[in-house]
Short mmCIF file of C-alpha atoms and ligand atoms in Angstrom, two decimals:
data_model
loop_
_atom_site.label_atom_id
_atom_site.label_comp_id
_atom_site.label_asym_id
_atom_site.label_seq_id
_atom_site.Cartn_x
_atom_site.Cartn_y
_atom_site.Cartn_z
CA UNK R 3 -30.24 108.40 -98.56
CA UNK R 4 -31.02 108.44 -102.19
CA UNK R 5 -29.03 109.79 -104.57
CA UNK R 6 -31.51 112.37 -105.76
CA UNK R 7 -31.82 113.37 -102.75
CA UNK R 8 -28.38 115.04 -102.12
CA UNK R 9 -27.92 119.01 -102.00
CA UNK R 10 -25.11 119.82 -104.45
CA UNK R 11 -22.44 120.29 -101.75
CA UNK R 12 -23.06 116.63 -100.56
CA UNK R 13 -22.92 115.41 -103.77
CA UNK R 14 -19.98 117.16 -104.69
CA UNK R 15 -17.85 115.56 -101.81
CA UNK R 16 -18.88 112.11 -102.80
CA UNK R 17 -18.06 112.71 -106.30
CA UNK R 18 -14.68 114.51 -104.72
CA UNK R 19 -14.14 111.20 -102.71
CA UNK R 20 -14.89 109.25 -106.01
CA UNK R 21 -17.49 107.27 -104.00
CA UNK R 22 -20.20 107.98 -106.52
CA UNK R 23 -19.60 108.86 -110.35
CA UNK R 24 -21.59 111.83 -112.19
CA UNK R 25 -22.94 109.12 -114.56
CA UNK R 26 -24.63 107.37 -111.35
CA UNK R 27 -26.05 110.64 -110.05
CA UNK R 28 -27.08 111.78 -113.21
CA UNK R 29 -29.13 108.49 -114.20
CA UNK R 30 -30.61 108.72 -110.45
CA UNK R 31 -31.90 112.23 -111.32
CA UNK R 32 -33.16 110.99 -114.32
CA UNK R 33 -34.85 108.23 -113.16
CA UNK R 34 -36.28 110.37 -110.36
CA UNK R 35 -37.68 112.59 -113.05
CA UNK R 36 -39.42 109.37 -114.98
CA UNK R 37 -40.90 108.33 -111.53
CA UNK R 38 -42.38 111.89 -110.89
CA UNK R 39 -42.95 113.82 -113.81
CA UNK R 40 -46.27 112.74 -114.49
CA UNK R 41 -47.38 113.90 -111.20
CA UNK R 42 -45.43 116.98 -111.12
CA UNK R 43 -45.12 118.20 -114.61
CA UNK R 44 -41.97 120.47 -113.92
CA UNK R 45 -40.22 119.91 -117.29
CA UNK R 46 -41.08 121.15 -120.81
CA UNK R 47 -37.86 119.20 -122.15
CA UNK R 48 -35.78 116.50 -120.64
CA UNK R 49 -32.42 116.23 -121.84
CA UNK R 50 -31.53 112.67 -120.92
CA UNK R 51 -28.87 111.99 -123.60
CA UNK R 52 -27.10 114.98 -123.61
CA UNK R 53 -27.10 115.01 -119.68
CA UNK R 54 -25.62 111.33 -119.72
CA UNK R 55 -23.02 112.57 -122.34
CA UNK R 56 -22.03 115.38 -119.93
CA UNK R 57 -21.82 113.10 -116.91
CA UNK R 58 -19.59 111.01 -118.98
CA UNK R 59 -17.42 114.15 -119.86
CA UNK R 60 -17.52 115.18 -116.28
CA UNK R 61 -16.38 112.02 -114.93
CA UNK R 62 -13.40 112.18 -117.19
CA UNK R 63 -12.25 115.42 -115.95
CA UNK R 64 -13.01 114.25 -112.06
CA UNK R 65 -10.76 111.33 -112.85
CA UNK R 66 -8.36 113.97 -113.74
CA UNK R 67 -8.23 115.64 -110.64
CA UNK R 68 -10.66 118.43 -112.18
CA UNK R 69 -13.55 118.99 -110.07
CA UNK R 70 -14.99 122.54 -109.32
CA UNK R 71 -18.25 122.14 -106.79
CA UNK R 72 -20.59 122.15 -109.60
CA UNK R 73 -18.89 119.46 -111.59
CA UNK R 74 -20.80 116.50 -112.60
CA UNK R 75 -23.86 117.87 -110.57
CA UNK R 76 -27.32 117.73 -112.23
CA UNK R 77 -29.30 121.00 -112.65
CA UNK R 78 -31.94 122.31 -114.69
CA UNK R 79 -32.84 125.64 -116.45
CA UNK R 80 -35.97 127.36 -116.78
CA UNK R 81 -37.24 127.40 -120.26
CA UNK R 82 -36.50 130.92 -121.45
CA UNK R 83 -32.66 130.78 -120.72
CA UNK R 84 -30.80 129.65 -124.31
CA UNK R 85 -29.33 126.28 -124.67
CA UNK R 86 -27.32 126.07 -127.80
CA UNK R 87 -29.19 123.11 -129.59
CA UNK R 88 -31.49 122.51 -127.08
CA UNK R 89 -35.05 123.73 -127.22
CA UNK R 90 -36.03 126.92 -125.43
CA UNK R 91 -39.65 127.69 -125.75
CA UNK R 92 -40.51 130.42 -123.01
CA UNK R 93 -43.45 128.02 -122.52
CA UNK R 94 -44.88 129.66 -125.52
CA UNK R 95 -46.86 128.44 -128.69
CA UNK R 96 -44.89 130.77 -130.65
CA UNK R 97 -41.48 129.39 -129.71
CA UNK R 98 -42.43 126.04 -129.50
CA UNK R 99 -39.92 124.75 -132.06
CA UNK R 100 -37.17 127.25 -131.25
CA UNK R 101 -33.84 125.96 -131.07
CA UNK R 102 -31.14 128.33 -129.96
CA UNK R 103 -27.72 128.46 -131.90
CA UNK R 104 -25.74 129.75 -128.62
CA UNK R 105 -25.61 129.40 -124.97
CA UNK R 106 -26.61 131.92 -122.77
CA UNK R 107 -23.65 133.51 -120.52
CA UNK R 108 -24.79 131.53 -117.49
CA UNK R 109 -25.28 128.12 -119.60
CA UNK R 110 -21.60 128.70 -120.63
CA UNK R 111 -20.71 129.49 -117.22
CA UNK R 112 -22.49 126.46 -115.98
CA UNK R 113 -20.86 123.98 -118.58
CA UNK R 114 -17.51 125.87 -117.84
CA UNK R 115 -18.08 124.77 -114.13
CA UNK R 116 -18.67 120.98 -115.44
CA UNK R 117 -22.16 120.95 -114.65
CA UNK R 118 -24.67 118.42 -116.20
CA UNK R 119 -28.13 119.95 -117.54
CA UNK R 120 -31.06 117.48 -117.54
CA UNK R 121 -33.85 119.61 -118.97
CA UNK R 122 -35.81 122.73 -119.25
CA UNK R 123 -38.35 123.56 -116.90
CA UNK R 124 -41.73 124.65 -117.28
CA UNK R 125 -42.80 128.44 -116.58
CA UNK R 126 -45.46 131.15 -117.25
CA UNK R 127 -45.58 131.99 -120.74
CA UNK R 128 -42.56 134.13 -121.24
CA UNK R 129 -42.04 134.55 -117.51
CA UNK R 130 -45.24 136.51 -117.20
CA UNK R 131 -47.40 134.94 -114.24
CA UNK R 132 -47.07 133.70 -110.33
CA UNK R 133 -48.59 130.01 -110.75
CA UNK R 134 -47.16 128.39 -114.12
CA UNK R 135 -50.61 128.42 -114.80
CA UNK R 136 -49.93 130.61 -117.69
CA UNK R 137 -47.44 128.14 -119.26
CA UNK R 138 -48.44 127.30 -122.70
CA UNK R 139 -47.50 123.90 -122.39
CA UNK R 140 -49.02 122.61 -119.30
CA UNK R 141 -49.43 123.47 -115.41
CA UNK R 142 -46.84 122.70 -112.84
CA UNK R 143 -48.23 121.19 -109.93
CA UNK R 144 -46.65 121.98 -106.26
CA UNK R 145 -44.76 118.46 -104.86
CA UNK R 146 -46.33 119.30 -101.45
CA UNK R 147 -50.05 119.22 -102.48
CA UNK R 148 -50.47 118.49 -106.43
CA UNK R 149 -53.68 120.20 -106.14
CA UNK R 150 -51.71 123.33 -105.79
CA UNK R 151 -50.14 125.65 -107.82
CA UNK R 152 -45.92 125.71 -107.23
CA UNK R 153 -45.99 129.38 -107.71
CA UNK R 154 -44.42 131.46 -110.71
CA UNK R 155 -43.19 132.09 -113.24
CA UNK R 156 -40.28 129.66 -112.35
CA UNK R 157 -42.41 127.39 -110.87
CA UNK R 158 -41.20 124.34 -113.05
CA UNK R 159 -37.42 125.00 -111.44
CA UNK R 160 -39.16 125.85 -107.76
CA UNK R 161 -41.11 122.18 -108.09
CA UNK R 162 -38.07 120.37 -109.53
CA UNK R 163 -35.48 121.16 -106.78
CA UNK R 164 -38.42 120.59 -104.28
CA UNK R 165 -39.11 116.97 -105.88
CA UNK R 166 -35.69 116.23 -105.99
CA UNK R 167 -36.03 116.21 -109.96
CA UNK R 168 -32.45 117.87 -109.92
CA UNK R 169 -30.18 119.37 -107.65
CA UNK R 170 -30.69 123.25 -108.08
CA UNK R 171 -31.83 125.03 -110.93
CA UNK R 172 -31.51 128.53 -112.46
CA UNK R 173 -34.49 131.10 -112.91
CA UNK R 174 -35.28 134.27 -113.46
CA UNK R 175 -36.68 137.03 -111.29
CA UNK R 176 -38.66 140.18 -112.75
CA UNK R 177 -41.22 140.84 -109.96
CA UNK R 178 -40.57 138.05 -107.90
CA UNK R 179 -40.44 134.78 -110.41
CA UNK R 180 -37.33 133.23 -108.10
CA UNK R 181 -38.72 133.94 -104.93
CA UNK R 182 -42.44 133.37 -104.93
CA UNK R 183 -42.34 129.74 -106.19
CA UNK R 184 -39.17 129.26 -103.91
CA UNK R 185 -41.32 130.03 -101.23
CA UNK R 186 -44.48 128.11 -102.17
CA UNK R 187 -41.97 124.94 -102.80
CA UNK R 188 -39.99 125.02 -99.64
CA UNK R 189 -36.66 125.83 -101.46
CA UNK R 190 -34.23 128.95 -101.24
CA UNK R 191 -34.30 130.73 -104.21
CA UNK R 192 -32.13 134.51 -104.89
CA UNK R 193 -32.90 137.28 -107.08
CA UNK R 194 -29.42 138.57 -107.15
CA UNK R 195 -28.71 142.47 -107.64
CA UNK R 196 -29.77 144.12 -111.28
CA UNK R 197 -26.40 143.78 -113.12
CA UNK R 198 -24.85 141.12 -111.06
CA UNK R 199 -25.61 138.33 -113.44
CA UNK R 200 -25.48 138.64 -117.23
CA UNK R 201 -28.74 138.60 -118.76
CA UNK R 202 -27.14 137.69 -122.23
CA UNK R 203 -29.40 134.70 -123.48
CA UNK R 204 -32.10 135.24 -121.55
CA UNK R 205 -35.02 136.08 -123.26
CA UNK R 206 -36.32 139.32 -122.44
CA UNK R 207 -39.57 140.22 -120.77
CA UNK R 208 -39.27 143.48 -118.81
CA UNK R 209 -35.43 144.09 -119.70
CA UNK R 210 -34.93 146.76 -116.76
CA UNK R 211 -36.31 144.27 -113.98
CA UNK R 212 -35.10 140.83 -115.28
CA UNK R 213 -32.71 138.82 -113.53
CA UNK R 214 -31.10 135.25 -113.37
CA UNK R 215 -30.94 133.40 -110.06
CA UNK R 216 -30.33 130.28 -108.37
CA UNK R 217 -32.87 128.03 -106.82
CA UNK R 218 -31.42 125.13 -104.31
CA UNK R 219 -32.48 122.76 -101.81
CA UNK R 220 -30.25 125.06 -99.35
CA UNK R 221 -28.47 128.28 -98.88
CA UNK R 222 -25.20 126.51 -99.27
CA UNK R 223 -26.08 125.18 -102.70
CA UNK R 224 -27.70 128.64 -103.33
CA UNK R 225 -24.44 130.25 -103.23
CA UNK R 226 -22.42 127.54 -104.78
CA UNK R 227 -24.54 128.75 -107.89
CA UNK R 228 -24.28 132.06 -107.29
CA UNK R 229 -20.39 131.59 -107.57
CA UNK R 230 -21.10 130.11 -110.87
CA UNK R 231 -23.02 132.81 -112.61
CA UNK R 232 -21.97 135.67 -111.45
CA UNK R 233 -19.84 138.37 -112.80
CA UNK R 234 -19.11 140.80 -115.50
CA UNK R 235 -20.12 140.13 -119.19
CA UNK R 236 -19.29 142.97 -121.82
CA UNK R 237 -22.08 141.45 -123.94
CA UNK R 238 -24.81 142.74 -121.78
CA UNK R 239 -24.24 146.70 -121.13
CA UNK R 240 -26.11 146.29 -117.81
CA UNK R 241 -23.72 143.82 -116.30
CA UNK R 242 -21.56 145.76 -113.70
CA UNK R 243 -17.65 145.03 -113.60
CA UNK R 244 -17.83 144.57 -109.90
CA UNK R 245 -15.69 141.66 -108.26
CA UNK R 246 -17.44 138.53 -107.29
CA UNK R 247 -16.51 137.79 -103.97
CA UNK R 248 -16.71 133.98 -102.76
CA UNK R 249 -20.64 133.62 -101.78
CA UNK R 250 -19.68 130.38 -100.13
CA UNK R 251 -17.62 131.84 -97.32
CA UNK R 252 -20.12 132.91 -95.06
CA UNK R 253 -19.64 132.59 -91.13
CA UNK R 254 -21.97 130.59 -88.81
CA UNK R 255 -21.57 132.42 -85.51
CA UNK R 256 -24.57 133.96 -85.43
CA UNK R 257 -26.05 137.46 -86.52
CA UNK R 258 -24.48 139.89 -83.74
CA UNK R 259 -23.56 143.19 -85.06
CA UNK R 260 -26.39 142.91 -87.78
CA UNK R 261 -29.43 144.94 -87.88
CA UNK R 262 -32.70 144.03 -89.69
CA UNK R 263 -35.36 146.47 -90.74
CA UNK R 264 -39.05 145.35 -90.71
CA UNK R 265 -41.25 147.27 -92.49
CA UNK R 266 -44.59 148.51 -90.77
CA UNK R 267 -46.25 148.36 -94.02
CA UNK R 268 -46.00 144.69 -94.53
CA UNK R 269 -47.94 144.08 -91.38
CA UNK R 270 -50.71 146.37 -92.64
CA UNK R 271 -50.87 144.37 -95.78
CA UNK R 272 -54.80 143.44 -96.71
CA UNK R 273 -55.15 139.73 -97.64
CA UNK R 274 -51.26 138.58 -95.53
CA UNK R 275 -52.39 135.12 -94.15
CA UNK R 276 -52.22 135.05 -90.83
CA UNK R 277 -50.23 131.74 -90.46
CA UNK R 278 -47.89 133.32 -93.09
CA UNK R 279 -47.38 136.35 -90.54
CA UNK R 280 -47.19 134.01 -87.96
CA UNK R 281 -44.18 132.05 -89.41
CA UNK R 282 -42.73 135.58 -90.15
CA UNK R 283 -43.08 136.43 -86.68
CA UNK R 284 -41.16 132.97 -85.56
CA UNK R 285 -38.72 133.70 -87.23
CA UNK R 286 -37.83 137.29 -86.28
CA UNK R 287 -37.53 135.42 -82.88
CA UNK R 288 -34.99 133.00 -84.15
CA UNK R 289 -33.29 136.04 -85.92
CA UNK R 290 -33.18 137.86 -82.50
CA UNK R 291 -31.83 134.97 -80.84
CA UNK R 292 -29.10 134.57 -83.62
CA UNK R 293 -28.03 137.92 -82.29
CA UNK R 294 -29.37 140.35 -84.56
CA UNK R 295 -31.22 143.68 -83.56
CA UNK R 296 -34.51 144.14 -85.28
CA UNK R 297 -35.68 147.50 -85.74
CA UNK R 298 -38.99 148.85 -87.66
CA UNK R 299 -38.60 150.54 -90.59
CA UNK R 300 -40.80 152.28 -93.07
CA UNK R 301 -41.13 152.07 -96.65
CA UNK R 302 -43.82 154.53 -97.62
CA UNK R 303 -44.05 153.81 -101.30
CA UNK R 304 -44.75 150.43 -101.15
CA UNK R 305 -48.19 150.60 -101.46
CA UNK R 306 -47.67 151.70 -105.08
CA UNK R 307 -45.61 149.15 -106.22
CA UNK R 308 -47.59 146.52 -108.15
CA UNK R 309 -49.28 149.59 -109.59
CA UNK R 310 -46.27 150.82 -111.22
CA UNK R 311 -44.91 147.22 -111.77
CA UNK R 312 -47.91 146.70 -113.89
CA UNK R 313 -47.48 149.68 -116.17
CA UNK R 314 -43.49 149.12 -116.11
CA UNK R 315 -43.22 145.54 -116.83
CA UNK R 316 -46.14 145.13 -119.61
CA UNK R 317 -44.65 148.45 -121.34
CA UNK R 318 -41.42 146.91 -121.53
CA UNK R 319 -42.73 143.75 -122.60
CA UNK R 320 -45.08 145.48 -125.45
CA UNK R 321 -41.81 146.49 -126.92
CA UNK R 322 -39.58 143.12 -125.94
CA UNK R 323 -42.18 140.94 -127.62
CA UNK R 324 -42.52 142.92 -130.79
CA UNK R 325 -40.00 140.85 -132.34
CA UNK R 326 -42.33 137.84 -132.47
CA UNK R 327 -43.78 138.55 -135.66
CA UNK R 328 -43.64 135.28 -137.81
CA UNK R 329 -40.90 136.59 -140.10
CA UNK R 330 -37.39 136.37 -138.12
CA UNK R 331 -38.06 132.58 -135.98
CA UNK R 332 -41.00 131.46 -134.08
CA UNK R 333 -44.47 130.53 -135.39
CA UNK R 334 -45.86 131.59 -138.26
CA UNK R 335 -49.61 131.13 -139.72
CA UNK R 336 -48.75 130.57 -143.28
CA UNK R 337 -52.41 130.51 -144.01
CA UNK R 338 -52.92 134.14 -144.35
CA UNK R 339 -52.00 136.23 -147.53
CA UNK R 340 -51.15 139.70 -146.43
CA UNK R 341 -48.36 140.89 -144.39
CA UNK R 342 -50.58 142.63 -141.68
CA UNK R 343 -52.94 139.56 -141.56
CA UNK R 344 -50.01 137.50 -141.20
CA UNK R 345 -48.74 139.42 -138.62
CA UNK R 346 -52.11 139.77 -136.28
CA UNK R 347 -53.08 136.11 -136.82
CA UNK R 348 -49.48 134.86 -135.82
CA UNK R 349 -49.43 136.81 -132.99
CA UNK R 350 -52.92 136.15 -131.91
CA UNK R 351 -52.27 132.06 -132.10
CA UNK R 352 -49.10 132.31 -131.32
CA UNK R 353 -49.28 134.30 -127.57
CA UNK R 354 -51.39 133.18 -124.79
CA UNK R 355 -53.92 135.25 -123.00
CA UNK R 356 -52.05 136.64 -120.23
CA UNK R 357 -49.15 137.71 -122.61
CA UNK R 358 -51.69 139.41 -124.94
CA UNK R 359 -53.24 141.43 -121.92
CA UNK R 360 -49.69 142.83 -121.09
CA UNK R 361 -48.81 143.81 -124.44
CA UNK R 362 -52.23 145.10 -125.03
CA UNK R 363 -51.81 147.51 -121.30
CA UNK R 364 -48.15 148.22 -122.16
CA UNK R 365 -48.66 149.64 -125.97
CA UNK R 366 -51.63 151.42 -124.16
CA UNK R 367 -49.32 153.18 -121.65
CA UNK R 368 -46.56 153.93 -124.12
CA UNK R 369 -48.77 155.39 -126.69
CA UNK R 370 -48.71 159.11 -127.40
CA UNK R 371 -51.51 160.95 -124.97
CA UNK R 372 -50.72 158.29 -122.47
CA UNK R 373 -47.44 157.85 -121.95
CA UNK R 374 -46.91 160.69 -119.13
CA UNK R 375 -50.20 159.71 -117.21
CA UNK R 376 -48.87 156.02 -117.30
CA UNK R 377 -45.47 154.87 -117.77
CA UNK R 378 -43.90 158.16 -116.91
CA UNK R 379 -45.94 158.52 -113.46
CA UNK R 380 -45.00 155.05 -112.83
CA UNK R 381 -41.21 155.55 -113.72
CA UNK R 382 -41.64 158.47 -111.29
CA UNK R 383 -43.03 156.04 -108.42
CA UNK R 384 -40.29 153.66 -108.78
CA UNK R 385 -37.67 156.69 -108.23
CA UNK R 386 -39.55 156.94 -104.77
CA UNK R 387 -39.60 153.25 -104.19
CA UNK R 388 -35.71 153.08 -104.77
CA UNK R 389 -35.40 156.23 -102.31
CA UNK R 390 -37.76 154.46 -99.47
CA UNK R 391 -34.87 151.33 -99.73
CA UNK R 392 -32.12 153.95 -99.53
CA UNK R 393 -33.26 155.84 -96.56
CA UNK R 394 -34.40 152.31 -94.68
CA UNK R 395 -30.85 151.04 -95.32
CA UNK R 396 -29.80 153.97 -93.46
CA UNK R 397 -30.61 152.41 -90.00
CA UNK R 398 -30.67 148.75 -91.22
CA UNK R 399 -28.35 146.14 -92.97
CA UNK R 400 -31.12 143.96 -94.62
CA UNK R 401 -35.02 144.24 -94.62
CA UNK R 402 -37.21 141.18 -93.72
CA UNK R 403 -40.41 140.35 -95.01
CA UNK R 404 -43.01 137.78 -95.88
CA UNK R 405 -42.49 136.68 -99.71
CA UNK R 406 -46.01 135.54 -100.65
CA UNK R 407 -49.07 137.19 -98.81
CA UNK R 408 -50.66 133.27 -98.61
CA UNK R 409 -49.34 129.78 -98.78
CA UNK R 410 -49.57 128.14 -102.38
CA UNK R 411 -53.36 128.62 -103.25
CA UNK R 412 -55.09 126.18 -105.36
CA UNK R 413 -54.74 125.52 -109.28
CA UNK R 414 -57.39 127.57 -110.84
CA UNK R 415 -58.38 129.65 -107.91
CA UNK R 416 -56.68 132.70 -109.29
CA UNK R 417 -56.48 132.32 -113.05
CA UNK R 418 -59.54 134.05 -114.03
CA UNK R 419 -58.78 137.34 -111.65
CA UNK R 420 -55.73 138.61 -113.07
CA UNK R 421 -55.97 141.71 -110.40
CA UNK R 422 -56.23 139.14 -107.41
CA UNK R 423 -53.24 137.20 -109.09
CA UNK R 424 -50.83 140.54 -109.33
CA UNK R 425 -51.87 141.64 -105.91
CA UNK R 426 -50.16 138.62 -104.61
CA UNK R 427 -46.96 139.97 -106.02
CA UNK R 428 -46.71 142.77 -103.45
CA UNK R 429 -43.66 141.56 -101.23
CA UNK R 430 -41.41 141.19 -104.14
CA UNK R 431 -41.99 143.05 -106.58
CA UNK R 432 -40.19 146.30 -105.14
CA UNK R 433 -36.88 144.69 -104.75
CA UNK R 434 -37.37 144.30 -108.80
CA UNK R 435 -38.02 148.13 -109.26
CA UNK R 436 -35.31 149.00 -107.04
CA UNK R 437 -32.78 146.56 -108.46
CA UNK R 438 -31.45 145.28 -105.20
CA UNK R 439 -30.99 141.37 -104.20
CA UNK R 440 -33.38 139.27 -102.03
CA UNK R 441 -33.96 135.34 -101.17
CA UNK R 442 -36.45 133.10 -100.22
CA UNK R 443 -35.68 130.66 -97.19
CA UNK R 444 -38.16 128.46 -95.94
CA UNK R 445 -39.25 129.44 -92.40
CA UNK R 446 -42.25 127.42 -91.58
CA UNK R 447 -45.13 125.43 -92.82
CA UNK R 448 -49.02 126.14 -93.10
CA UNK R 449 -51.48 123.89 -91.53
CA UNK R 450 -52.10 122.55 -94.79
CA UNK R 451 -48.53 121.61 -94.54
CA UNK R 452 -47.55 123.97 -97.29
CA UNK R 453 -44.10 125.60 -97.04
CA UNK R 454 -43.45 129.30 -96.04
CA UNK R 455 -40.85 131.29 -96.98
CA UNK R 456 -38.81 134.40 -95.63
CA UNK R 457 -38.14 137.07 -97.58
CA UNK R 458 -34.48 138.99 -96.60
CA UNK R 459 -33.72 142.00 -99.13
CA UNK R 460 -29.98 143.81 -99.09
CA UNK R 461 -28.46 146.89 -100.61
CA UNK R 462 -27.01 146.78 -104.15
CA UNK R 463 -24.03 144.19 -104.31
CA UNK R 464 -24.95 142.75 -100.76
CA UNK R 465 -25.65 139.27 -101.55
CA UNK R 466 -22.98 137.98 -99.28
CA UNK R 467 -24.91 139.64 -95.87
CA UNK R 468 -28.23 138.38 -97.37
CA UNK R 469 -26.60 134.60 -97.84
CA UNK R 470 -24.81 134.88 -94.19
CA UNK R 471 -28.47 135.79 -92.38
CA UNK R 472 -30.22 133.03 -94.49
CA UNK R 473 -27.31 130.40 -93.42
CA UNK R 474 -27.36 131.04 -89.97
CA UNK R 475 -31.02 131.44 -90.02
CA UNK R 476 -31.33 128.20 -91.65
CA UNK R 477 -28.82 126.36 -89.46
CA UNK R 478 -31.06 126.98 -86.59
CA UNK R 479 -34.05 125.77 -88.31
CA UNK R 480 -35.13 122.56 -89.78
CA UNK R 481 -37.48 123.53 -92.41
CA UNK R 482 -35.24 123.16 -95.42
CA UNK R 483 -34.84 119.03 -94.52
CA UNK R 484 -38.25 118.63 -94.59
CA UNK R 485 -39.24 116.64 -97.84
CA UNK R 486 -42.39 116.46 -99.94
CA UNK R 487 -44.13 113.14 -100.21
CA UNK R 488 -45.18 112.64 -103.93
N1 LIG A 16 -45.47 137.63 -111.19
C1 LIG A 16 -45.05 138.76 -111.78
C2 LIG A 16 -45.48 139.09 -113.04
O1 LIG A 16 -46.39 138.22 -113.59
C3 LIG A 16 -43.38 138.60 -111.96
C4 LIG A 16 -43.23 137.43 -113.05
C5 LIG A 16 -41.72 137.51 -112.56
O2 LIG A 16 -40.82 137.76 -112.09
N2 LIG A 16 -41.11 136.69 -114.27
O3 LIG A 16 -45.28 139.93 -114.12
#
């Protein structure tokens, strides 16, 4: 097996035994990036030089016997997580030349664990989108079919993991942006509970929904990354001082005693591709064979999730993005003489079409006279969605559903139709609105050879239960072992 194809846990074993060095591993990953990046376009910035230096440092630590599961492991990071001294663009023209002065909490954690950061991955501008086509830099292509989108907004991270251009990655999930690209690229992606991972240093899109999480080649790697990034951070007022369990200590003895809820509304979803529902049905059989009991549950307000999300997220975005005004940092249109003209022109030239659409939608729903009809109503719906989950979890441990209604679609297919694009988030948004954790784990392939993901959602802070179910499912199947030919 080639070094770049290793999982984190496999590579870590070899590093521990000194059979390979982090420098060899990092060079192999950088070579892999060089050979396939032209086709996949997963990265905005490749940090080859600093990565090699970090690898040297890691090798030194390993030679002293200091090795943690991420020491010397080459990973990538979505380009909206601040990295000190390394450009962080949010895939936006407005931050094209922005280099942060500090590391995000999760980056500090990764560095402390000895990980090697090979680069910053492409995404939809400010994480607004489901395909990476809204990137102000480029569109990433799905490694399984280069004419298809990789999903979004963490599409660069998912494609990079699937194409072995890093061993694991960090993304962010506001409405599905880790789980949906993971599903489309055939990798594992987890959105942790809101408050489980600090958002300090994550460029804000919708602050009550945003959460950082891992994308990985398998469930064990996902758990290893969770171990490294989870935890309390006083610098994020929504971070929760709850103990972090060892996410990797799951039992592989099947799922007996576990009850899995299957929402009846999900099967009634318009536009659900029969190949996706077929793969999910097969997954249910595997889960039952593993000893879990599957029961029907109801989430009656799911049908309002898309509408509520697309009021709440743009409202928060319109407020968060007010800071990009050409004054403090980022792009400024210097041609304009008056302050107002400078603001207008900077924001018109600096933001792409989707970001502008969201700012307009959000400003409208928050404005006086419309607030009650839109933002307040959407917040009330959000409460009902939270209650749906609370009721559902009275009769089950986890909830199972598809991640996305279809496999990856063609580049260009939905870009001129924002509403259709928004509707494809139907299965993922509710977990963000409720603040609960969810995972996407590979569960099949379409007849065209595109990956399909299974979603498992749990109660607040029950990531470990999700990982246990996902791990047992993964061990009983071999979808995660397939590799795209690029
Ligand atoms: N696709 C959703 C949106 O466009 C979710 C994005 C995300 O999770 N960052 O808002």
